[in-house]
Amino acid sequence: MQITSFKQYEEDFKKSVENPEQFWGEVAQNFQWRKPWFKVLSWNFEEPNIKWFEGAKLNITENCLDRHLEKRGDQPAIIWEPNNPEEESVTLTYKMLHERVCRFANVLKRNGAKKGDRICIYMPMVPELAIAVLACARIGAVHSVIFGGFSAKSIADRINDSQCKVVITADGAYRGSKQIPLKDVIDDALIGCPTVEKCIVLTHVRTPVSMLKGRDVWWEDEVKHVNDICEAEEMDAEDMLFILYTSGSTGKPKGVVHTCGGYMVYAGYTFANVFNYQPGEVYFCTADIGWITGHSYIVYGPLSQGATSVLFEGIPTYPTPSRFWDIVEKHQVNTLYTAPTAIRSLMSYGDEPLAEKDLSSIRVLGSVGEPINEEAWHWFDEKIGKGKAPIVDTWWQTETGGIMISPIATVTPTKPSFATLPLPGIQPILVDENGQEIVGNDVMGNLCIKFPWPGMLRTTYGDHERCKQTYFSTYPNLYFTGDGCLRDQDGYYRITGRVDDVLNVSGHRIGTAEVENAINMHAGVVESAVVGYPHDVKGQGIYAFVINPEMHGEAELTKKDILQTVTRVIGAIAKPDKILFVSGLPKTRSGKIMRRILRKIAEGDTSNLGDTSTLLDPAIVDEIIEATKALK
Ligand code: WT7
């Protein structure tokens, strides 16, 4: 299933378009099924209703664990690198990982979890996080992993939306020099979560925690009560595997649903191809398992292919900005998959952190999460890859389950800041505002996908209508990505960024409405409008225009209060970088905020604000521009 030449890519691509069922049927033969499918694909994008590998039975953990035991049972599956480099790293072979997953799966059963139950996971980046994820999959429970940076309220909203029965957490997490009290946050969240019956707590930072009788149990105690034999639950290809919440243009995050068979095939196929993974190589993805990148390219993709996956607890700059390079050297990393924001941040420290670091093991580099600017691309290429490692700029989304548009390492000629070409099976099209297809090359438009692929989302949890509205209604019969895109003279794709009200801050997806709702919860705030603006390291920064006539004390203190409110409501990742107090917002006569104007102001480009004649009160624009001058 691995593509080794550009000619083969072209042939596979052609076949995948002309005969998708045959193409994916053959790809799927590379995985282990308990029972084969009777139909590869049935679909429509109207409802939408998408089914891959109908009738097939499997368990994804048999593909990620059991099937490797015979040939590579003693090969490292996971290499864990702790936050503190002074601490020992941990290697789990496939045999060990299998054993621990089975054991913890029995713990889940012992605590009442069964097939179909939803389980919330809120954990640090430790091996037990991967074990928890796989243990859920082992027993057919649906995991909903929540990134460790989200607030109690965000967690409660997500737990309640999918009625989780069990929560798996840890006492706390290390993040660089900081410590995050995960269990405290969970305790606050669970006050408002009536469906949660059990909370399993891993000891990690050894900070004191409150353990509620009847509800809370220790991971370490529980594993003593069970053995490590756990037959995998037989799952239908279209049974739910996991839910992952993500932000959109409305206030409430959506629970994106992925299913067992198609997701497994897509994550595995794309991993093997995009990174050109070779047996025995060490692969390091720097994402957190709390995001889709970690699900697909730390856990399921690599493990389904029998790879060795590095799991790093810390951050790129702790204890020094050499940390990534130390890890590369220490574990002889062959593939490094990271985000443009991390690259830009490390770039800003100059060459010193790279001095005397042996990066010669690196063979392939990857980028994900946001557009990579040319400067960062070249730095990555020259300083890290030494001009010899292909860079795969991988475009995809939580909803797509896996990489969609990307070079195939060693196969596709790359071009700085271009995601290049669609992978086999992916049929992108560009459309204009009216949904008319934009044909030919050297064009720009809104990026849509016109044919299903196995890794695509099936629904949004508990609200299928929302899935239809968000992704399949903007343009009939197309999946709309929300991204703008250009296709150059060579037919190469370059993603230009979101065209909806979604921000991308350090590769984290944040809805402007979500941030506005949070700011508006602060006492005294009457109204707010949030837009993105270009930020050197984060890609986009968050700019908030806030009407707050009842300021308590100084403006600077009120700003801090507002930041605290946003941290409480969403989490620190959604804190505005700039807050500007204004007396009004530019609105049309019908009361709609003209974000276009605010975006221009936030970008500092006020020379041409476009048509402002429809504004109710044009004077407010001048007032806001004047106010921005005082803000630095
Ligand atoms: C949005 C999806 C699945 C990747 C992690 C983020 C942006 C992602 C790229 C890229 C330009 C990119 C898009 C997309 N994005 N990768 N290589 N080049 N933009 O997943 O949180 O679901 O966000 O991230 O805007 O829509 P996500």
Coordinates of C-alpha atoms in Angstrom, one line a residue, residues 22 48 57 65 123 137 145 154 156 163 171 195 255 296 349 356 371 398 403 453 462 478 558 583 586 607 623:
Q22 CA -12.0 -1.1 -5.8
P48 CA -25.5 13.1 4.8
K57 CA -16.3 -6.5 11.8
L65 CA -1.5 -4.2 19.0
M123 CA -5.0 13.6 31.0
A137 CA -11.4 1.1 21.9
V145 CA -10.4 13.1 24.8
S154 CA -15.7 23.5 28.8
A156 CA -18.7 19.9 31.7
Q163 CA -23.4 11.9 28.5
D171 CA -3.9 14.3 39.7
T195 CA -24.2 11.2 34.1
G255 CA -18.7 16.6 18.8
S296 CA -4.5 9.9 14.1
Y349 CA 16.0 31.9 19.2
E356 CA 26.3 20.7 18.3
P371 CA -0.4 27.6 6.8
T398 CA -10.6 17.2 12.8
I403 CA -4.3 14.0 6.0
W453 CA -13.2 9.2 1.9
G462 CA -26.4 14.1 19.2
L478 CA -20.1 19.0 -1.4
T558 CA -10.6 45.2 34.0
S583 CA -18.1 52.9 23.1
P586 CA -19.5 49.2 13.6
S607 CA -6.1 53.0 4.5
E623 CA -13.3 56.6 17.2

